[in-house]
Coordinates of C-alpha atoms in Angstrom, one line a residue:
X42 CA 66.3 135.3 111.1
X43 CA 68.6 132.0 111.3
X44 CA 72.0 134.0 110.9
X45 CA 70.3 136.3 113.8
X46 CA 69.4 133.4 115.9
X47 CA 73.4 132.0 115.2
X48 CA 74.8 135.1 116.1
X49 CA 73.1 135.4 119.7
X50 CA 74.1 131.9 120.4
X51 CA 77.3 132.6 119.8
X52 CA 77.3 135.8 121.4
X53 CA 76.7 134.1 124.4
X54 CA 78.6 131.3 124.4
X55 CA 81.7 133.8 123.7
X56 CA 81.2 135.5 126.8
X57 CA 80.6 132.1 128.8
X58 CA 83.8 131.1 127.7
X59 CA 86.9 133.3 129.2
X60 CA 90.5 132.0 129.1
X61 CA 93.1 133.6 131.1
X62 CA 96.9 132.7 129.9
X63 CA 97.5 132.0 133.9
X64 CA 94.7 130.0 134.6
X65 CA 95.6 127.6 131.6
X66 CA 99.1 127.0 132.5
X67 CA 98.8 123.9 133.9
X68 CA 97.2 122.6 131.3
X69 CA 98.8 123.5 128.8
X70 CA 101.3 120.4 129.7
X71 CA 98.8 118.0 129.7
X72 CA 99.0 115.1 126.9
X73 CA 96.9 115.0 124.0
X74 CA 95.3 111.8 124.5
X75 CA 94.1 113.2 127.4
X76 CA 93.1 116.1 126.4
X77 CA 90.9 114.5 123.9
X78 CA 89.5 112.5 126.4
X79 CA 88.1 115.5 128.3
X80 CA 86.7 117.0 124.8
X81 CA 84.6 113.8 124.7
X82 CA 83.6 114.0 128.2
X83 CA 82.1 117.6 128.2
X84 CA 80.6 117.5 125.2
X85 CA 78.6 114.1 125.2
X86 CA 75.4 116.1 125.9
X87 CA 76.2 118.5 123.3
X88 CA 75.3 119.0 119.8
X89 CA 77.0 119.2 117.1
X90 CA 76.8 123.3 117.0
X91 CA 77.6 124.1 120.5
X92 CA 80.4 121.5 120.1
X93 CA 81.8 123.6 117.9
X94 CA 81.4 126.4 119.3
X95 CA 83.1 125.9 122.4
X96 CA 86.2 124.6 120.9
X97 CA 86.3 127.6 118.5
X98 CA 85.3 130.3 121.3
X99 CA 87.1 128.1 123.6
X100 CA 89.8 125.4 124.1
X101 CA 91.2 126.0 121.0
X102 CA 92.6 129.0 122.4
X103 CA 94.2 127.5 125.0
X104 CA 97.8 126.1 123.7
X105 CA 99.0 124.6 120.5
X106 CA 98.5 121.4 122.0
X107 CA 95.5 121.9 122.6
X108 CA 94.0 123.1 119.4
X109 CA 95.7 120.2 117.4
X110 CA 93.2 117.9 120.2
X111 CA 90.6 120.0 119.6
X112 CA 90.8 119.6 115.9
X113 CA 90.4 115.3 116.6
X114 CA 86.7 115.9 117.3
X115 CA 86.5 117.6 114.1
X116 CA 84.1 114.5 112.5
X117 CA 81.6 115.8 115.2
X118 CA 80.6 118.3 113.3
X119 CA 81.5 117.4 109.7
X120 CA 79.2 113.9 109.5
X121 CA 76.3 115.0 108.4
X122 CA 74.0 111.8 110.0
X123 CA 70.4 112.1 108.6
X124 CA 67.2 110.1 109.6
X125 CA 63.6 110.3 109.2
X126 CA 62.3 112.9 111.5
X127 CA 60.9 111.4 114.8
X128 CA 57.0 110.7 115.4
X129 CA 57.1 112.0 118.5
X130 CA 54.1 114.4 119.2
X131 CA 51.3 115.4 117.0
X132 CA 52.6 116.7 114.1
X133 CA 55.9 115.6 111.9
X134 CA 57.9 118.2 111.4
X135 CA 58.5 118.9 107.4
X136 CA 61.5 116.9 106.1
X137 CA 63.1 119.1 104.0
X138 CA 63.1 122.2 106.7
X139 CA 64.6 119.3 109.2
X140 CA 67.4 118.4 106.7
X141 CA 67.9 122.2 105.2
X142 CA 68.1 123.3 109.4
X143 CA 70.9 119.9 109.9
X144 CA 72.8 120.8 106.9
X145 CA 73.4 124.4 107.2
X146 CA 74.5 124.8 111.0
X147 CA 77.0 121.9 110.2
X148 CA 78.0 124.4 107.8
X149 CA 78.5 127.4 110.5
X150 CA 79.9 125.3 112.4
X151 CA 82.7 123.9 110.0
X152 CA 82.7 126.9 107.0
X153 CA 86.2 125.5 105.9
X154 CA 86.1 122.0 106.5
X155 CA 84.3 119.3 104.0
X156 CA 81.7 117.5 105.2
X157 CA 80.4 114.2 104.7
X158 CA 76.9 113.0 104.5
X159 CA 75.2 109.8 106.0
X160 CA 71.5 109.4 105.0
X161 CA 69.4 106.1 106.1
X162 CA 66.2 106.7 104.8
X163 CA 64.4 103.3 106.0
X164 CA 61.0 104.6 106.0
X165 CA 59.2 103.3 102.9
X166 CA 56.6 106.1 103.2
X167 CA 58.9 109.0 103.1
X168 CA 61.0 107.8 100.0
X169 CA 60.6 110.9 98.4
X170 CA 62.7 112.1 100.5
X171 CA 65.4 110.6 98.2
X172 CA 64.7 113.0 95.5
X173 CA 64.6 116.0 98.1
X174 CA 67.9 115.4 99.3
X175 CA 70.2 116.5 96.4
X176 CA 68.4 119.6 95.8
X177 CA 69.2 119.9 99.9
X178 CA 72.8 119.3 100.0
X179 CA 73.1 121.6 96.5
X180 CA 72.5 124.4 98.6
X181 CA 76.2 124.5 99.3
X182 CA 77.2 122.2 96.5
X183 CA 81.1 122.6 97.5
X184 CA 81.2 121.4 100.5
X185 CA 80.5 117.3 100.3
X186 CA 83.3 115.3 99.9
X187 CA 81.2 111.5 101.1
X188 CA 78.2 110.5 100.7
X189 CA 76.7 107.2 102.3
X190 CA 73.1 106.1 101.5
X191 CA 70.8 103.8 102.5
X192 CA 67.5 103.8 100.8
X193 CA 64.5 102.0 99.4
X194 CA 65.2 100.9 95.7
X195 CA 61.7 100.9 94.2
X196 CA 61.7 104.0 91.9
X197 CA 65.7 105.4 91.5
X198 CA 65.5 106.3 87.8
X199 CA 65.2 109.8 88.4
X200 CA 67.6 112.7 87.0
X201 CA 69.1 114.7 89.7
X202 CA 69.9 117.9 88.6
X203 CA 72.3 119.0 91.7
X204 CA 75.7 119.4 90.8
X205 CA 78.1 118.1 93.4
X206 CA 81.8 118.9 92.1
X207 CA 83.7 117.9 95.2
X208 CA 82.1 114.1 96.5
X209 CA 85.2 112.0 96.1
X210 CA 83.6 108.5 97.7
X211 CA 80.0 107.1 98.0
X212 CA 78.4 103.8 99.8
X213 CA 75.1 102.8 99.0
X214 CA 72.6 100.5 100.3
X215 CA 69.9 99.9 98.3
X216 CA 66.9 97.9 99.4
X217 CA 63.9 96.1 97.6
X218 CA 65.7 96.1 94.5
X219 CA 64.0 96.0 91.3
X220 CA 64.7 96.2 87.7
X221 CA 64.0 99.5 87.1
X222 CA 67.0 100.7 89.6
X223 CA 69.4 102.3 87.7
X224 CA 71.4 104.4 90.0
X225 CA 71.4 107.2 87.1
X226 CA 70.2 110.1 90.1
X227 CA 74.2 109.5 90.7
X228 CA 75.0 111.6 88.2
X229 CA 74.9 114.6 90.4
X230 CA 78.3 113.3 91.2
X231 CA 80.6 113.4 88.3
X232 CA 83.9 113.6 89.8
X233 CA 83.2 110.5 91.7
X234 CA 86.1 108.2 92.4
X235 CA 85.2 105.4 94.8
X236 CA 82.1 103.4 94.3
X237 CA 80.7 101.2 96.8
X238 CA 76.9 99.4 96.1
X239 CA 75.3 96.7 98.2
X240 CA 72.4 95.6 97.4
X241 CA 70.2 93.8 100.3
X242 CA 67.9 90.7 100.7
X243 CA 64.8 89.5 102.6
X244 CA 66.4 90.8 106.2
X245 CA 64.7 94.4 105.2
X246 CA 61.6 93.4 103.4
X247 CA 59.6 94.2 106.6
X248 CA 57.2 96.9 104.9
X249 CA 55.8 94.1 102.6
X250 CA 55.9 90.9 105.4
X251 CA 55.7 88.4 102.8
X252 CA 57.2 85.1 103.2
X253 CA 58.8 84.4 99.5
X254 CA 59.2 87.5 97.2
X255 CA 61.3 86.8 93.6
X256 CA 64.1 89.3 93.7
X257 CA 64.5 91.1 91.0
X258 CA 68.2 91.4 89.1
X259 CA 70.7 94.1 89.3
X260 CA 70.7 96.5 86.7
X261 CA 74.0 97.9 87.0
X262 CA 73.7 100.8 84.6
X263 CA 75.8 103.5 86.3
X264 CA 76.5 107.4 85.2
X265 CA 79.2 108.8 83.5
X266 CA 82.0 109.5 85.7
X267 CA 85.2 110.9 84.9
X268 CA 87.4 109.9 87.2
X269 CA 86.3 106.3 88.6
X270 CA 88.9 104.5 90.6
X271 CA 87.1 101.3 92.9
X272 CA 83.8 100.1 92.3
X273 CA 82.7 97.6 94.4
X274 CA 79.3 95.7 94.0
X275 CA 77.8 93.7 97.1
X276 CA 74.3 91.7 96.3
X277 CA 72.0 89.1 98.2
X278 CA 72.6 85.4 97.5
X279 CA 69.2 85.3 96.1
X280 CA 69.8 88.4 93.7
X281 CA 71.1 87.9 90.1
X282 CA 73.1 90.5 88.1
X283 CA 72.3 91.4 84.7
X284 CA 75.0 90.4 82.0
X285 CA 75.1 93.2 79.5
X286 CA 74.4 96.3 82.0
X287 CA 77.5 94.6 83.7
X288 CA 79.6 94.3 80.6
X289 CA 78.4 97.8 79.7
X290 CA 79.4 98.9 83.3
X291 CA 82.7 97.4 83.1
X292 CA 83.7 98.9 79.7
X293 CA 82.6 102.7 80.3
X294 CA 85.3 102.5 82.8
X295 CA 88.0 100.3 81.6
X296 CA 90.1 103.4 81.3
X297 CA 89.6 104.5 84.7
X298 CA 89.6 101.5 87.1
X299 CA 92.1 100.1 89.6
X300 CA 90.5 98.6 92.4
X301 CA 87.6 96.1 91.3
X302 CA 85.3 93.8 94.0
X303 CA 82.5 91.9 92.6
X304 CA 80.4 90.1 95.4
X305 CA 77.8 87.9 94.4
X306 CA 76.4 84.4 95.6
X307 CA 74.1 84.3 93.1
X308 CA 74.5 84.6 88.9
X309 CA 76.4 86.4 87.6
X310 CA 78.2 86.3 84.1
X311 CA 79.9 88.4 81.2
X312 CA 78.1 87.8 77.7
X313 CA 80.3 85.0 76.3
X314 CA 79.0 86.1 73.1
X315 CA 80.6 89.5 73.0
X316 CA 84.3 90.5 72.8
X317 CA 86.4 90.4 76.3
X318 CA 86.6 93.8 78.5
X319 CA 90.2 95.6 78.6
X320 CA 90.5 96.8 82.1
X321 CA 93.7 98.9 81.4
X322 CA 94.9 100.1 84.3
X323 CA 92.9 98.0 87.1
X324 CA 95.8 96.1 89.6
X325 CA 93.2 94.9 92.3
X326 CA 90.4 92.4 92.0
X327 CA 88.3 90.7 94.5
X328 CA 85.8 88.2 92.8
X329 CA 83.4 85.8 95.1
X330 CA 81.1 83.4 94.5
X331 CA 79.8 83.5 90.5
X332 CA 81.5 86.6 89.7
X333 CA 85.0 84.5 89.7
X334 CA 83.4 83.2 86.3
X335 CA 84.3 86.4 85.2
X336 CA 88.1 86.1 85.2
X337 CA 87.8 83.8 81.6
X338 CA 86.0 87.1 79.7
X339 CA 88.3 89.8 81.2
X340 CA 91.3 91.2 79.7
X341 CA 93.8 92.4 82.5
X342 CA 97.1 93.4 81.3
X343 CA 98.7 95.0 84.2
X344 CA 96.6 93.4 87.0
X345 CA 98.9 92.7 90.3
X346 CA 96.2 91.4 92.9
X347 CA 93.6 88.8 92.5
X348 CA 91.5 86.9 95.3
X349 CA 88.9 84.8 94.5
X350 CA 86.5 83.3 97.0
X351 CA 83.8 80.3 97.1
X352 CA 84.6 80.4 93.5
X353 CA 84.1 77.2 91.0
X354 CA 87.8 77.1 89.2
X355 CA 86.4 74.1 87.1
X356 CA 84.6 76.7 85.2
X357 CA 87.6 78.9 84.3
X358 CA 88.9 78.8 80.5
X359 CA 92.3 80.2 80.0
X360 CA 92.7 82.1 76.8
X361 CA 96.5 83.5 75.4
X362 CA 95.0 87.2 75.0
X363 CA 94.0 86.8 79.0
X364 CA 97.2 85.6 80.7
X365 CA 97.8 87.7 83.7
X366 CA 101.5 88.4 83.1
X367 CA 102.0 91.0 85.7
X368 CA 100.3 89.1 88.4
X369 CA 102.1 88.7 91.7
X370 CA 99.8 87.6 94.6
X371 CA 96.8 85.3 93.8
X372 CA 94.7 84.1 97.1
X373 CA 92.0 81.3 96.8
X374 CA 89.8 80.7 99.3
X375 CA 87.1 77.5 99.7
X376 CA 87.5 77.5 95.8
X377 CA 85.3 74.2 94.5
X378 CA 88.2 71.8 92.9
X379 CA 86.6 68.5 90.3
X380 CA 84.4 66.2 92.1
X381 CA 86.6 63.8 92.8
X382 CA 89.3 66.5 94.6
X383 CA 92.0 65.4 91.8
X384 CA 93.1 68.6 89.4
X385 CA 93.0 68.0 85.9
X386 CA 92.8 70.1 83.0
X387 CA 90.4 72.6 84.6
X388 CA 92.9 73.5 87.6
X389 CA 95.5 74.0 84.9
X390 CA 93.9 76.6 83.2
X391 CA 93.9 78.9 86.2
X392 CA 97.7 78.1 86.5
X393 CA 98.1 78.8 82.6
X394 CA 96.2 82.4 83.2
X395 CA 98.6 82.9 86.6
X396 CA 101.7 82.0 85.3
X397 CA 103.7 84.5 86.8
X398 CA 102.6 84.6 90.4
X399 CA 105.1 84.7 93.7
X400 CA 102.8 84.3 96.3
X401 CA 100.1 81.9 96.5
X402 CA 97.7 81.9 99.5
X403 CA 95.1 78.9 99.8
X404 CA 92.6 78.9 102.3
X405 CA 90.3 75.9 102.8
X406 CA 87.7 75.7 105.4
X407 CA 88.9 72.2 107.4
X408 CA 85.4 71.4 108.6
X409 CA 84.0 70.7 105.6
X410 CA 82.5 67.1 105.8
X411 CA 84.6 64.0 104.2
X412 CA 88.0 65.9 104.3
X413 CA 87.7 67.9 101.4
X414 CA 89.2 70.8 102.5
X415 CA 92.7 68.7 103.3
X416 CA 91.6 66.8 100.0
X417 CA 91.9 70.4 97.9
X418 CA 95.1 71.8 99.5
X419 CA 97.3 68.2 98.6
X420 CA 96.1 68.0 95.2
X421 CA 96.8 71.7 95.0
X422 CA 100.6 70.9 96.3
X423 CA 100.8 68.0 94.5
X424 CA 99.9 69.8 91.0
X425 CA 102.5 72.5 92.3
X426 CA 105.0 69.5 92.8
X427 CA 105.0 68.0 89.2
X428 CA 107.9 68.4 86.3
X429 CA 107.3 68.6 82.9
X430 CA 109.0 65.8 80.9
X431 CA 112.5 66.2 79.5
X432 CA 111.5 66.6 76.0
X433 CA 109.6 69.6 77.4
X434 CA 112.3 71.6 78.5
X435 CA 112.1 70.1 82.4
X436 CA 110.9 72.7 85.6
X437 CA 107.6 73.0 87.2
X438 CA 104.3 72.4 85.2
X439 CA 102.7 75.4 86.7
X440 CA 103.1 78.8 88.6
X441 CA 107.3 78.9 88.3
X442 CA 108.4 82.1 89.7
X443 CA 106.9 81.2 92.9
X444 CA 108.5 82.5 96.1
X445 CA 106.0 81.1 98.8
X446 CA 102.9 79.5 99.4
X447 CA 100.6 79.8 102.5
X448 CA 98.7 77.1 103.3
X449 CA 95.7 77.6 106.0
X450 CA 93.0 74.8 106.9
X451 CA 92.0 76.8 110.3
X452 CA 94.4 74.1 112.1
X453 CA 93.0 71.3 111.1
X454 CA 95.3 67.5 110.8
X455 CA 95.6 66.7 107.4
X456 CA 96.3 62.9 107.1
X457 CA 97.1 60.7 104.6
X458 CA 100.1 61.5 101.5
X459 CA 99.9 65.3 102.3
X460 CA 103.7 65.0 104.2
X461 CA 105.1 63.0 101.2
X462 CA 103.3 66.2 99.3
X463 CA 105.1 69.0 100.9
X464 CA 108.2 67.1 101.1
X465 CA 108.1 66.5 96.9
X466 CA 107.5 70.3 96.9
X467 CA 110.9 71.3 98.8
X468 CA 112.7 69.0 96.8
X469 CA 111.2 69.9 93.1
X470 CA 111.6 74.2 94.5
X471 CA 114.3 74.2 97.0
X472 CA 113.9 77.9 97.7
X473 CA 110.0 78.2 98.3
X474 CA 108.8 79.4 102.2
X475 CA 105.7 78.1 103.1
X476 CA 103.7 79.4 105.6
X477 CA 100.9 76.8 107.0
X478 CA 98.8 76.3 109.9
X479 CA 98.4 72.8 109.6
X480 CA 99.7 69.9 111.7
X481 CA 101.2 67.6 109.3
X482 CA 101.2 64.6 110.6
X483 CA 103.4 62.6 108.3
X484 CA 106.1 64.8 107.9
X485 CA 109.3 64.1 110.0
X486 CA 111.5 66.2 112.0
X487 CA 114.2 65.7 108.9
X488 CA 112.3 67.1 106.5
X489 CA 110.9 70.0 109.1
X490 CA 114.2 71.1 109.7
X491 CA 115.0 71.3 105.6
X492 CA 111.9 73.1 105.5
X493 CA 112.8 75.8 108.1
X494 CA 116.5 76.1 106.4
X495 CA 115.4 76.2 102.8
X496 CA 113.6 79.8 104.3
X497 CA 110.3 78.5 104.8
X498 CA 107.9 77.6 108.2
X499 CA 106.3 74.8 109.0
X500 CA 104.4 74.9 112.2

């Protein structure tokens, strides 16, 4: 009945739709950009199926030109965007029969193109709809390559038993978190290679309208997947994430991962207990907030990229088996100095792990009350300015290969010794371009003009 029902829609369409090769050349000249344009015009009003439709039956038949536009509208009909099913009326229609209907005239209308699915499911009371979803898109298991969810975290812990070869990326948004949310109904995905969790806070906790609720912690006990590239984990300030499942995480895929982000305002720690995690081949991390404790339990041998935000550096501990000799960029940002703003031993263990960097970014926030962002960056370019004794075998105490330092306080004055600071620097690594923002107050138009010809800017 619903390839019958296709048919005669297209059957009509088709004979809507005439193009004569006279009548179209004018067009046929037109610009692309244009052309697209007029695609989007025409078919606001349209679904996705008769959008496809008229492009196939249609202005794809036009010119060359004109089916390479046509093709730009192509996500028109290959997102897949599910909801809840409306309220509207006296009955709600059945949820499955709304999704199966969605899902399989994206398919007519793309049969060779993958398609990608969006899902929020915000309604609390039709969360099974979670579960009935895989068994949905299994129908044509082939044809997913993305999957974005957003859903209700209560009860996750279920097996899916779809088998979805081709998904290649998926995003999801769990809410009301609890313990028992293991994301193991992922394992419908095994050829997964980009992983992207967030886990939300109180914003979305309408359905239980309670003013404090104790957030649970983050299991993060993930699936086998073969093939896992970037995982990135996103969670509420308020929301802890569990040690072990972490470690556990981080270790069934230290053969596989490259690109690494670990979000998280809250706590968050490797068992110091238990032996480090060899990330062979990751080259990429972004740590924030407690996860930058991590950096003293990992092992990264061939790690290139490394940005650590809101971070506390007096709790990193260098170790020999950790040094980061293949490290080239490092970026800190609002990273929490000693107390006083003066780097001792603490600072130098991050420099003792980052020995090899070329370009350093520091980013301070310059509002910050009692000038401790300008506090931070001097003691930083001060610690970069230091020699070792004679006896030592003389050159920079820490970091030095480096090439250039950026130096942003959101164009804020710096006062005080910070001149005499960037000065000692020029003189103690003659070579060294530094990029700031800052107006530095202190420093003459002498030593900006030696700056500017050693290679570097000042402005």
């Amino acid at each position: 009945m619903e390839e019958t029902r296709l048919r005669t829609l297209r059957e009509e369409l088709s004979a809507q739709i005439t193009v004569h090769a006279a009548a179209c050349a004018p067009v046929r000249r037109m610009p692309a950009e244009l052309l697209t344009a007029i695609f989007t015009y025409m078919t606001e009003a349209m679904d996705e199926f008769k959008i496809a439709l008229v492009l196939e039956q249609g202005v794809s038949r036009v010119s060359q030109m004109w089916r390479y536009a046509a093709e730009g509208v192509a996500p028109a009909w290959t997102h897949v965007r599910v909801t809840t099913p409306s309220r509207s009326g006296r009955s709600l229609p059945s949820f499955p029969s709304v999704v199966r209907q969605q899902i399989h005239r994206h398919r007519a209308c793309a049969p060779h193109l993958p398609l990608h699915l969006a899902a929020d499911l915000d309604d609390p009371t039709l969360f099974l709809s979670l579960r009935q979803l895989f068994p949905l898109m299994g129908e044509i298991p082939d044809a997913w390559q993305t999957v974005n969810l957003s859903f209700e975290g209560l009860d996750t812990s279920f097996q899916a038993d779809t088998h979805l070869p081709n998904v290649v990326a998926a995003s999801m948004e769990c809410r009301h978190i609890r313990r028992s949310t293991d994301f193991r109904f992922l394992s419908c995905l095994p050829n997964l290679r980009t992983l992207d969790i967030v886990v939300s806070g109180h914003e979305h906790f309408g359905f239980w309208d309670q003013d404090e609720i104790d957030l649970d912690p983050v299991n993060l006990m993930l699936p086998d997947f073969r093939s896992l590239a970037t995982l990135s984990l996103c969670s509420h300030p308020e929301t802890d994430i569990l040690s072990e499942p972490l470690r556990e995480t981080l270790d069934k895929y230290a053969a596989t991962l490259e690109h690494l982000t670990l979000l998280c305002l809250g706590h968050m720690s490797l068992p110091a207990h238990l032996p480090s995690v060899i990330l062979q081949r990751l080259h990429t991390m972004h740590l924030q907030g407690a996860a930058c404790d991590c950096i003293s339990n990992l092992s990264l041998p061939v790690l290139r990229e490394l940005t650590m935000v809101d971070g506390d550096l007096t709790r990193v501990r260098s170790h020999p088996a950790h040094v980061l000799t293949h490290l080239v960029e490092l970026t800190l940002v609002r990273m929490k100095l000693d107390d006083d703003g003066i780097i001792t031993q603490d600072i130098t263990q991050l420099w003792d792990l980052t020995n090899n960097v070329k370009d350093l970014t520091v980013r301070e926030d310059g509002k910050r009350q009692q000038g401790r962002g300008a506090m931070n960056m001097r003691a930083i370019v001060l610690q970069l300015t230091q020699t070792k004794p004679p006896g030592e075998g003389g050159g920079p105490v820490s970091l030095p290969n480096l090439d250039s330092l950026t130096c942003l306080t959101d164009g804020h004055v710096l006062h005080g010794n910070c001149g005499a600071a960037f000065a000692g620097l020029i003189g103690v690594r003659g070579g060294i371009s530094v990029v700031t923002d800052m107006d530095i107050a202190d420093l003459d138009a002498a030593m900006y003009r030696k700056v500017i010809n050693s290679g570097g800017i000042v402005r």
